[in-house]
mmCIF file of C-alpha atoms in Angstrom:
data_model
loop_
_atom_site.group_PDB
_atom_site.id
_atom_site.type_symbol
_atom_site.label_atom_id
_atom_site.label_comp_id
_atom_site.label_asym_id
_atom_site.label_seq_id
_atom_site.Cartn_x
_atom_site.Cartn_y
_atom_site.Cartn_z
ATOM 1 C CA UNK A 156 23.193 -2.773 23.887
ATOM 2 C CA UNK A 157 23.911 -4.399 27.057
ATOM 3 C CA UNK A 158 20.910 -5.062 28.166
ATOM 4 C CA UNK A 159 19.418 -6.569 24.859
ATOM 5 C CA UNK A 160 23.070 -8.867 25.163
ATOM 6 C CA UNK A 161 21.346 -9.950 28.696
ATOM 7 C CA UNK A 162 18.192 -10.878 27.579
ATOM 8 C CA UNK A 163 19.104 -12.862 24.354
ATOM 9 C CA UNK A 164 21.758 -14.514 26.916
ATOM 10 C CA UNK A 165 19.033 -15.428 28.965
ATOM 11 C CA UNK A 166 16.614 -16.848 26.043
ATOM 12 C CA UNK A 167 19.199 -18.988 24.457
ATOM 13 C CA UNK A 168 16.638 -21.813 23.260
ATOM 14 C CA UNK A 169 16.944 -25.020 25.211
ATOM 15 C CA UNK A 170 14.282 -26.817 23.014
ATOM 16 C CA UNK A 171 14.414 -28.926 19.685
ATOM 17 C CA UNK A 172 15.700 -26.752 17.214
ATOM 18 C CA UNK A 173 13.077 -26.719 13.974
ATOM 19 C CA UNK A 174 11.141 -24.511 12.036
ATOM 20 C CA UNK A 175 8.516 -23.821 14.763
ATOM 21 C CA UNK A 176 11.012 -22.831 17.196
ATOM 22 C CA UNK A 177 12.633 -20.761 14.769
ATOM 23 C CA UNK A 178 9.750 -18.587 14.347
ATOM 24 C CA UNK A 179 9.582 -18.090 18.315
ATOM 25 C CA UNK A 180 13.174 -17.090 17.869
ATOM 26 C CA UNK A 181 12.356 -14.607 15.376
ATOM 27 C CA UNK A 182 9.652 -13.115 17.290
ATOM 28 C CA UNK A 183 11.474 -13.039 20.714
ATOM 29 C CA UNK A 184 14.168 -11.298 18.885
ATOM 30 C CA UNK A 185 11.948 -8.302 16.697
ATOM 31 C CA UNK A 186 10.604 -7.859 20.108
ATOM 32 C CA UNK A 187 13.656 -7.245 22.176
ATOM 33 C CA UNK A 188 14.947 -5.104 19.320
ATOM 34 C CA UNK A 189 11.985 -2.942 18.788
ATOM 35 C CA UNK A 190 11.591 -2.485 23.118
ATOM 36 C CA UNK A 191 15.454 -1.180 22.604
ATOM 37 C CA UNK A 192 16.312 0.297 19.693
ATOM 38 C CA UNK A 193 12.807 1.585 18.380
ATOM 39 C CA UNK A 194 12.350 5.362 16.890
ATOM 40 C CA UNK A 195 9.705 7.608 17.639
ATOM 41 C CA UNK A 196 8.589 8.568 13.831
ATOM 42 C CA UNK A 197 7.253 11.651 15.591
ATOM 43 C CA UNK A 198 11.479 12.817 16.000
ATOM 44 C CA UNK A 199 12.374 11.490 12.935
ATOM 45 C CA UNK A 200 13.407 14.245 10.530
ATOM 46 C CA UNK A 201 11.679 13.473 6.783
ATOM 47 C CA UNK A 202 12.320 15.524 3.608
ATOM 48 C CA UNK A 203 9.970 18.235 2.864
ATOM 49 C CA UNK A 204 11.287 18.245 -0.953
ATOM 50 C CA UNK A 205 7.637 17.510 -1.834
ATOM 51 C CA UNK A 206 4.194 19.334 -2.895
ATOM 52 C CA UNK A 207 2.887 18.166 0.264
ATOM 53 C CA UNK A 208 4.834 20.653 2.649
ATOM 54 C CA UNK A 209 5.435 23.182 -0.237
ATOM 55 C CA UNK A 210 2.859 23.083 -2.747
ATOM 56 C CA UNK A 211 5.163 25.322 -4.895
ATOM 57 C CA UNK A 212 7.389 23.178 -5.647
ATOM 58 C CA UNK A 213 7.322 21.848 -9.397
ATOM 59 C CA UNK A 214 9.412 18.788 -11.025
ATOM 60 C CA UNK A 215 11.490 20.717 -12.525
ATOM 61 C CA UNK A 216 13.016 21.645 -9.055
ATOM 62 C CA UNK A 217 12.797 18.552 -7.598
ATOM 63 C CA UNK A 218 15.432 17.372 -10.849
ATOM 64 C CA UNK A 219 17.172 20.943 -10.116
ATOM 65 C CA UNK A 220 17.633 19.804 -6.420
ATOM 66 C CA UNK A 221 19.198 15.654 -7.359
ATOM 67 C CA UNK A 222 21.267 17.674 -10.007
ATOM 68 C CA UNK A 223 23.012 19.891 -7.319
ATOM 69 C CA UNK A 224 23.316 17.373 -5.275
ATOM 70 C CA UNK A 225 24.875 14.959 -7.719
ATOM 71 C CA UNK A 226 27.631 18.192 -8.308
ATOM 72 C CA UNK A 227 27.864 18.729 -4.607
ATOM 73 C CA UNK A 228 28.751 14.664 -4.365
ATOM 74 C CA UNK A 229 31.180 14.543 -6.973
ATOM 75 C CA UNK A 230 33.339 17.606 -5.736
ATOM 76 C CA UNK A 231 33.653 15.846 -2.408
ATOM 77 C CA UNK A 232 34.870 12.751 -3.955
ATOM 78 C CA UNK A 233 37.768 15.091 -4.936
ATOM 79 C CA UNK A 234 38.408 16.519 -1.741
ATOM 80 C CA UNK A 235 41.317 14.790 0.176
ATOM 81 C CA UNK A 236 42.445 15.918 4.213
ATOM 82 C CA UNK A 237 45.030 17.317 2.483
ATOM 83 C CA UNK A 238 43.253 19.217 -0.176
ATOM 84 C CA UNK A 239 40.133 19.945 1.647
ATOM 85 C CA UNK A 240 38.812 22.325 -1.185
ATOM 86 C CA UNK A 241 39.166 19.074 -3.965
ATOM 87 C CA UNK A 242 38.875 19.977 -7.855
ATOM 88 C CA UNK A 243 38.630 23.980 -8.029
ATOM 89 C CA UNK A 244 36.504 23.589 -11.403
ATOM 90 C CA UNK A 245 33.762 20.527 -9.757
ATOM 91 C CA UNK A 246 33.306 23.221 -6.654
ATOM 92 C CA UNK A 247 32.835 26.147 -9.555
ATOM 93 C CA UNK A 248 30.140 24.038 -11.213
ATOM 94 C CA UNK A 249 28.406 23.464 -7.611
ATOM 95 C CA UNK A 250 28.561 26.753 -6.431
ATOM 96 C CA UNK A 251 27.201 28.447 -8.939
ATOM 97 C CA UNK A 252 24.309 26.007 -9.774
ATOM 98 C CA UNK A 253 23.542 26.135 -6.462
ATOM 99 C CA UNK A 254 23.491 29.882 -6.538
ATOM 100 C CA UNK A 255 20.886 29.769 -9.777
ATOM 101 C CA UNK A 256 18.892 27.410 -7.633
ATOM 102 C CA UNK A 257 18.177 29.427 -5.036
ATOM 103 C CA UNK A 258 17.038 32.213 -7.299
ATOM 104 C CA UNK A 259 14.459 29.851 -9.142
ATOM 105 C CA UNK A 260 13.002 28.405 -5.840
ATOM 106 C CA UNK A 261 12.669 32.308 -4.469
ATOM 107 C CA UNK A 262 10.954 33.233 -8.088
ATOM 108 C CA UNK A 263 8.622 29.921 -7.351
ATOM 109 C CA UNK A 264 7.792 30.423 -4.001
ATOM 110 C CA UNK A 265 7.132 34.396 -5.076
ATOM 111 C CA UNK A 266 4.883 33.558 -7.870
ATOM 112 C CA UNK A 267 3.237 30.845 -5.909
ATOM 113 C CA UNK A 268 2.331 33.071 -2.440
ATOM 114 C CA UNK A 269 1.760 36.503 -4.913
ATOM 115 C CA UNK A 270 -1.392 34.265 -6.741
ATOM 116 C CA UNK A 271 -2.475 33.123 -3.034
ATOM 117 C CA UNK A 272 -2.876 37.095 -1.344
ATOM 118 C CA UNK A 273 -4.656 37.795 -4.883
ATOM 119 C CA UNK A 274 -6.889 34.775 -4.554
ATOM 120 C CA UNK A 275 -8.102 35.959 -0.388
ATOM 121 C CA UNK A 276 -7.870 39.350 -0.893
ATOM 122 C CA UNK A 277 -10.600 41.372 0.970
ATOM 123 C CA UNK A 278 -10.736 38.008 3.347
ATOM 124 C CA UNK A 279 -9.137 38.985 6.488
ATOM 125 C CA UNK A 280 -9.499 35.019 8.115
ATOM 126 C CA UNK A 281 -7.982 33.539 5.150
ATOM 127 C CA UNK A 282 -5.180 36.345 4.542
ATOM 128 C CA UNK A 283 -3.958 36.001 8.096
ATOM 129 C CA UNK A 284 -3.880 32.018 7.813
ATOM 130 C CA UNK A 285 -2.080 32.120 4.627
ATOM 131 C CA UNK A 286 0.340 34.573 6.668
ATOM 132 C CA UNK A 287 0.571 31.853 9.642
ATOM 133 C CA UNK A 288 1.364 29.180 6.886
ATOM 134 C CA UNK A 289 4.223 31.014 4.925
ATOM 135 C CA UNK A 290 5.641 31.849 9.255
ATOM 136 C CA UNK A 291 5.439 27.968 9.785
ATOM 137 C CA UNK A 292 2.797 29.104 12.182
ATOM 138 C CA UNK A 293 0.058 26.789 10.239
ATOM 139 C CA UNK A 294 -1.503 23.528 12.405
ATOM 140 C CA UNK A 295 -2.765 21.609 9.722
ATOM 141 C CA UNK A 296 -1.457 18.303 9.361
ATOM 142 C CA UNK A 297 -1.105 17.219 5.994
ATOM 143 C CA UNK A 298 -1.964 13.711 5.132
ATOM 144 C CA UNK A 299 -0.265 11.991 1.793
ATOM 145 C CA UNK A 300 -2.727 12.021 -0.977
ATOM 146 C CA UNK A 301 -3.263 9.830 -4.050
ATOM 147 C CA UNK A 302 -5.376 9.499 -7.443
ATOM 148 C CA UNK A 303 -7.048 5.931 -7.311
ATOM 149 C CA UNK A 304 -9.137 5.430 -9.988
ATOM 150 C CA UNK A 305 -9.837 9.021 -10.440
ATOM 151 C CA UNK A 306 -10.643 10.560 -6.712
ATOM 152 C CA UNK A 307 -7.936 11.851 -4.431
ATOM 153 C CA UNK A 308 -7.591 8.908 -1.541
ATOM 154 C CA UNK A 309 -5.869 9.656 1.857
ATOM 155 C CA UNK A 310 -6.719 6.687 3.579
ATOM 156 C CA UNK A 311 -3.577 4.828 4.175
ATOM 157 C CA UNK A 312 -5.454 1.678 4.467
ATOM 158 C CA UNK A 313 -6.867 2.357 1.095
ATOM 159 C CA UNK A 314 -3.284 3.550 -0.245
ATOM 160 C CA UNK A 315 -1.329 0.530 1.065
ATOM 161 C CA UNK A 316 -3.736 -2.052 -0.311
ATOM 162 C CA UNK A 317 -3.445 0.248 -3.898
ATOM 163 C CA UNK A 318 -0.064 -0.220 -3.992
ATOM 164 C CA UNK A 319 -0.111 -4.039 -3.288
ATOM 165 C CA UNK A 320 -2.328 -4.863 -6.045
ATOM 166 C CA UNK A 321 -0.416 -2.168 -8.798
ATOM 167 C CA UNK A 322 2.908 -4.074 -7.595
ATOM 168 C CA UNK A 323 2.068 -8.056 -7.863
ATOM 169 C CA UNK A 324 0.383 -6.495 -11.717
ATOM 170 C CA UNK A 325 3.570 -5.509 -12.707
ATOM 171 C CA UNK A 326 5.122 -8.686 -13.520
ATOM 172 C CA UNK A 327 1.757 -10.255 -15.143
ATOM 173 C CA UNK A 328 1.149 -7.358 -17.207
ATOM 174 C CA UNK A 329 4.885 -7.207 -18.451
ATOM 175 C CA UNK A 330 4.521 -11.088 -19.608
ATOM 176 C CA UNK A 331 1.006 -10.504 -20.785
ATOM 177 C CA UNK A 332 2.599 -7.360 -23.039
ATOM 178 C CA UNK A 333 5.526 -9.885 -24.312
ATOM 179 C CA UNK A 334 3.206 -12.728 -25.313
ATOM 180 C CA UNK A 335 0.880 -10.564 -26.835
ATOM 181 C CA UNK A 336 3.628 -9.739 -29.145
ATOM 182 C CA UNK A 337 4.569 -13.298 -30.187
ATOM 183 C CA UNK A 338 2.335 -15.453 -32.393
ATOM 184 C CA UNK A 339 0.097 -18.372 -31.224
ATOM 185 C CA UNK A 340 2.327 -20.778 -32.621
ATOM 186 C CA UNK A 341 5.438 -19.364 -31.733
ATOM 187 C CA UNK A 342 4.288 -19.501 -28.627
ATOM 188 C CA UNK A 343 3.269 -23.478 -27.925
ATOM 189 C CA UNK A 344 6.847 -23.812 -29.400
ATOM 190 C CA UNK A 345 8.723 -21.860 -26.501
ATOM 191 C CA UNK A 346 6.864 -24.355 -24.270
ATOM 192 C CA UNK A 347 7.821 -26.898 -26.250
ATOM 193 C CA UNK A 348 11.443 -26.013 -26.083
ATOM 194 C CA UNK A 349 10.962 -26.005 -22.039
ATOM 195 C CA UNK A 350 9.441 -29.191 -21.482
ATOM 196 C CA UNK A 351 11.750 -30.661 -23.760
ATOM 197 C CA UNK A 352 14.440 -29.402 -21.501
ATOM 198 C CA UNK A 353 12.893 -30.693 -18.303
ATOM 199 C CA UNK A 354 12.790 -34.410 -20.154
ATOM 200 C CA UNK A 355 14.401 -36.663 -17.359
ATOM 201 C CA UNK A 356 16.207 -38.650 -19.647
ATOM 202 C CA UNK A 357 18.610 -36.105 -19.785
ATOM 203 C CA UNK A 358 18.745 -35.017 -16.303
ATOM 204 C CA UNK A 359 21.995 -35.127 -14.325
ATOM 205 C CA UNK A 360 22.037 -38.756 -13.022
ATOM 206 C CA UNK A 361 23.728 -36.717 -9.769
ATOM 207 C CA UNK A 362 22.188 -36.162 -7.126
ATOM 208 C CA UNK A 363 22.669 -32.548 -4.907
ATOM 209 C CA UNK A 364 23.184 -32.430 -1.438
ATOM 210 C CA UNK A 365 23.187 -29.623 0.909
ATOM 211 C CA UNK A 366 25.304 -29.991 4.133
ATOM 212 C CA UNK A 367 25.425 -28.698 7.568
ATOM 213 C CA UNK A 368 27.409 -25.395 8.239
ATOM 214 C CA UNK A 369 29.835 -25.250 10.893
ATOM 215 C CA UNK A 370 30.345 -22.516 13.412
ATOM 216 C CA UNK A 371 33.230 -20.710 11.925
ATOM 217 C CA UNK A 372 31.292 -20.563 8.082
ATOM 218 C CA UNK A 373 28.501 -18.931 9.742
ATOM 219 C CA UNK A 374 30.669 -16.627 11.563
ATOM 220 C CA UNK A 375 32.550 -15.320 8.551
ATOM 221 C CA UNK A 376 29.522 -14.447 6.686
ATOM 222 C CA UNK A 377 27.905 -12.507 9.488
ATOM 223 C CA UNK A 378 31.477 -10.809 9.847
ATOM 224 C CA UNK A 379 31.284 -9.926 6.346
ATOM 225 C CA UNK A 380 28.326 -8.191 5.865
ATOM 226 C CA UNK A 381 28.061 -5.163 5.304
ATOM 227 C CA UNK A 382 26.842 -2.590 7.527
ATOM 228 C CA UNK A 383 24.456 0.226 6.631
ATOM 229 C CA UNK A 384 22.560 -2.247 4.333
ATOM 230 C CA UNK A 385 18.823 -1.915 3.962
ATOM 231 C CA UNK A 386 17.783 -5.328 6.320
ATOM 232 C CA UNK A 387 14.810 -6.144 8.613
ATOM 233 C CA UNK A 388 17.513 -6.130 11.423
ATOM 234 C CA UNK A 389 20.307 -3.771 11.663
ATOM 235 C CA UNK A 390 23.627 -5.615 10.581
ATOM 236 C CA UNK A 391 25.709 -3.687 13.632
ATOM 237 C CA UNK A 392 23.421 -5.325 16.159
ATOM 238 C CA UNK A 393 23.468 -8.376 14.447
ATOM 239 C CA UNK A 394 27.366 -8.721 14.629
ATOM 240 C CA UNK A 395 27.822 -7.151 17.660
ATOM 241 C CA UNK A 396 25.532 -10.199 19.712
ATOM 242 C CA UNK A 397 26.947 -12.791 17.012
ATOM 243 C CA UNK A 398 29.087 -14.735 20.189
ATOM 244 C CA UNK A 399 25.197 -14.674 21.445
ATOM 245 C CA UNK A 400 23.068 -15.951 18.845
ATOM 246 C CA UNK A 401 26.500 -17.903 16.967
ATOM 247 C CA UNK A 402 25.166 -21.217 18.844
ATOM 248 C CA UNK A 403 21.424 -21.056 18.353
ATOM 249 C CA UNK A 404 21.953 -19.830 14.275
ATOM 250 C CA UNK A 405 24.147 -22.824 13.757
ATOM 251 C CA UNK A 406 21.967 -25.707 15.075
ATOM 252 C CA UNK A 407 18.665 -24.050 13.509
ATOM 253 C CA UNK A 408 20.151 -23.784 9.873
ATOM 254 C CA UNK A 409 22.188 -27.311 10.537
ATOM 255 C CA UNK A 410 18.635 -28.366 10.538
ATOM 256 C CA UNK A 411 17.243 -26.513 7.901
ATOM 257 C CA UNK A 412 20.126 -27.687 6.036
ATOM 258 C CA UNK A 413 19.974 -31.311 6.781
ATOM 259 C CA UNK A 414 16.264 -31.314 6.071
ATOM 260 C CA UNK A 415 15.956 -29.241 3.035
ATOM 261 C CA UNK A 416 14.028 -26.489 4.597
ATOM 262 C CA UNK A 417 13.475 -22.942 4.094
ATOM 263 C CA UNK A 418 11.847 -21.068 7.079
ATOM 264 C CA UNK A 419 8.506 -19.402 5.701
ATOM 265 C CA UNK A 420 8.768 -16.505 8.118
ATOM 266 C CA UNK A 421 12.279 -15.819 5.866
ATOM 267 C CA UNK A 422 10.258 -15.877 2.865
ATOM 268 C CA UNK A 423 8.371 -12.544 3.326
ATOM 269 C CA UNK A 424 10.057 -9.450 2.717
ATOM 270 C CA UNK A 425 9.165 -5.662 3.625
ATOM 271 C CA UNK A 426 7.822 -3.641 -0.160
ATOM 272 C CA UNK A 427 8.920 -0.169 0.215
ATOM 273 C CA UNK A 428 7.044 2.136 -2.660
ATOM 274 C CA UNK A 429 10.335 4.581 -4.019
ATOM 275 C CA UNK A 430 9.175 7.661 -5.807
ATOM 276 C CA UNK A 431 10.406 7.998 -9.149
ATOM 277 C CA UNK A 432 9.722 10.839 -11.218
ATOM 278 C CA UNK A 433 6.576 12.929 -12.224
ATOM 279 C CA UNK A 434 2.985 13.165 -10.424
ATOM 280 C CA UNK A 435 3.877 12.271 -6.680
ATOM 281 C CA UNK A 436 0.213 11.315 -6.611
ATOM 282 C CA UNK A 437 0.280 8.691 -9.085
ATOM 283 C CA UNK A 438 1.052 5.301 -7.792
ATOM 284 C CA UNK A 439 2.700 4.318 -11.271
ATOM 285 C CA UNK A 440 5.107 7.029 -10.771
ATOM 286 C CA UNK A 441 6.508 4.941 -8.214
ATOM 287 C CA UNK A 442 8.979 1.326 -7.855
ATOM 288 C CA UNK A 443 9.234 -1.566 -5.095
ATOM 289 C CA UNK A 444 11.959 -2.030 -3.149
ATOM 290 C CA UNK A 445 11.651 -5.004 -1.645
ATOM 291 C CA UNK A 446 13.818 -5.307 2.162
ATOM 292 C CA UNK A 447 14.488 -9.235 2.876
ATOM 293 C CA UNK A 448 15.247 -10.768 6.154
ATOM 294 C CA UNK A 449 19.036 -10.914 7.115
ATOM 295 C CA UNK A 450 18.571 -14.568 8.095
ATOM 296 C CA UNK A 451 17.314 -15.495 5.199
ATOM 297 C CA UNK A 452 20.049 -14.219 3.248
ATOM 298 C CA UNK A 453 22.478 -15.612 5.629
ATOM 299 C CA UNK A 454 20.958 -19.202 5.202
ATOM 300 C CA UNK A 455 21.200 -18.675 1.267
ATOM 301 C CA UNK A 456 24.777 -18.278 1.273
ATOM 302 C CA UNK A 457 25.186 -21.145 3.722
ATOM 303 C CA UNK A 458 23.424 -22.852 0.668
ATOM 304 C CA UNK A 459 25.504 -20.955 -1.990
ATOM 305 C CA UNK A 460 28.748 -21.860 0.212
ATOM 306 C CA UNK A 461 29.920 -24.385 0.070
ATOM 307 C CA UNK A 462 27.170 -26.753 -0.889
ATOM 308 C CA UNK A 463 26.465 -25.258 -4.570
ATOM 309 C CA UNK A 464 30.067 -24.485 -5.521
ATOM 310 C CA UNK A 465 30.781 -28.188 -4.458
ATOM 311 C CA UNK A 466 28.131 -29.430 -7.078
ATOM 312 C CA UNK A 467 29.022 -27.080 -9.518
ATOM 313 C CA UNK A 468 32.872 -28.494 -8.654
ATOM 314 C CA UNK A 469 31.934 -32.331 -9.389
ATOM 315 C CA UNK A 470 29.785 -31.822 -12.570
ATOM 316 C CA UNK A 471 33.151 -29.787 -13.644
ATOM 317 C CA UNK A 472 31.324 -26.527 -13.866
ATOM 318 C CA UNK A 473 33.900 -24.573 -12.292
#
């Protein structure tokens, strides 16, 4: 932590302060982060709850395994530091779920392996590599697999570009199935009713303004997030250097402000596919989760506060 404080001491930006400049900023900053903080995935630890590293696995156990740990979660809710063992009848319900569990995943992976020595019997290479495998012994490394239009795809080129078209369909395809519900003429009057509520004759004859922040409204909101959050930057390091970056933040959204600006590079968020339920190898079977840039949602509620409220104030909104 230090040294990062060093460095970003060292860069503080002597230059005109625009959008350009910002997105050096940005850069500079990922950079520094990522030569200090970065994880080798190769030591990161990653569930094996999936058919990938146990092919016995089936959904039912995968909704067996949230359910325990949904019981396991709300008995320690109950438990207090001076009642460490909580509600007697939530750690009953636990324990012996748990306990059924763990003889259904034994029956599985029985059943499973039983079918496998049947299937290479009289095959002494194959019987000793299933034997390796069920040991942990096995060296294959096991790439994620999908369906895509009917053939299994591992490419994660392939997979990631997949999943980029299936996720911008989703919203087309939801208003294509709405519209396709609603009759023609139905329909040119909804658009009728919308441009007839964009007629400037009765817009607000008000104008809004957005103003510059000051120091100290930029340094209560970073103070009040919340750390842990899902963020392009982690929120700890982020408050930690705030007496750091507190100068160079405040003159480039001043700007931003004063000009009417939103940065581009905050405009682009991280889409994270989240497995649902069902088929692991179906991309449907999955959501986005979409991870925006802490700046970005800084700058909105330096928007938000005080600049909308104030509008909101004067047309006696609020």
């Amino acid at each position: 932590m230090s040294d990062i404080e060093k460095e970003l001491t060292n860069h503080r930006p002597g230059y005109d302060y625009h959008e350009e400049s910002f997105n050096d900023f940005m850069i500079f900053l990922h950079n520094k982060i990522d030569e200090n903080f970065l994880v080798d995935e190769t030591f990161v630890k990653k569930s094996k709850r999936n058919r990938l590293f146990n092919p016995w696995i089936t959904n039912g156990i995968i909704a067996s395994v949230q359910r325990k740990v949904y019981f396991y979660q709300q008995w320690k809710k109950s438990c207090t530091s001076g009642d460490k063992m909580g509600d007697e009848a939530l750690y009953l319900r636990y324990k012996n779920f748990r306990f059924e569990l763990r003889k259904v995943i034994k029956l599985a992976k029985r059943n499973f392996y039983s079918k496998k020595f049947e299937s290479v019997q009289g095959d002494m290479k194959k019987t000793w590599k299933l034997i390796n495998e069920l040991r942990g012994k096995s060296k294959t490394n096991i790439k994620a697999s999908f369906v895509i239009n009917g053939q299994i795809v591992q490419d994660r080129r392939v997979i990631a570009k997949e999943f980029n078209i299936f996720f911008s369909s989703i919203a087309r395809n939801l208003n294509t199935k709405v519209y396709s519900s609603i009759p023609s003429d139905a329909q040119e009057g909804i658009m009728n009713k919308f441009v007839k509520f964009l007629d400037p004759r009765k817009r607000s004859c008000k104008s809004f303004f957005m103003y510059p922040c000051t120091r100290d409204e930029l340094s209560d909101i970073i103070r009040e997030l919340e750390n842990g959050k899902a963020s392009d930057i982690p929120i700890s390091l982020i408050k930690k250097t705030s007496r750091i970056l507190l100068d160079s933040l405040h003159k480039f959204f001043s700007f931003f402000l004063n000009h009417g600006i939103f940065p581009s590079i905050l405009k682009k968020g991280t889409v994270t596919p989240v497995f649902k339920k069902g088929d692991s190898r179906f991309l449907d079977n999955y959501r986005p989760v979409s991870t925006l840039p802490l700046f970005g949602k800084i700058l909105e509620k330096l928007i938000i506060i005080p600049s909308i409220q104030l509008f909101l104030s004067q047309q006696h909104y609020l």
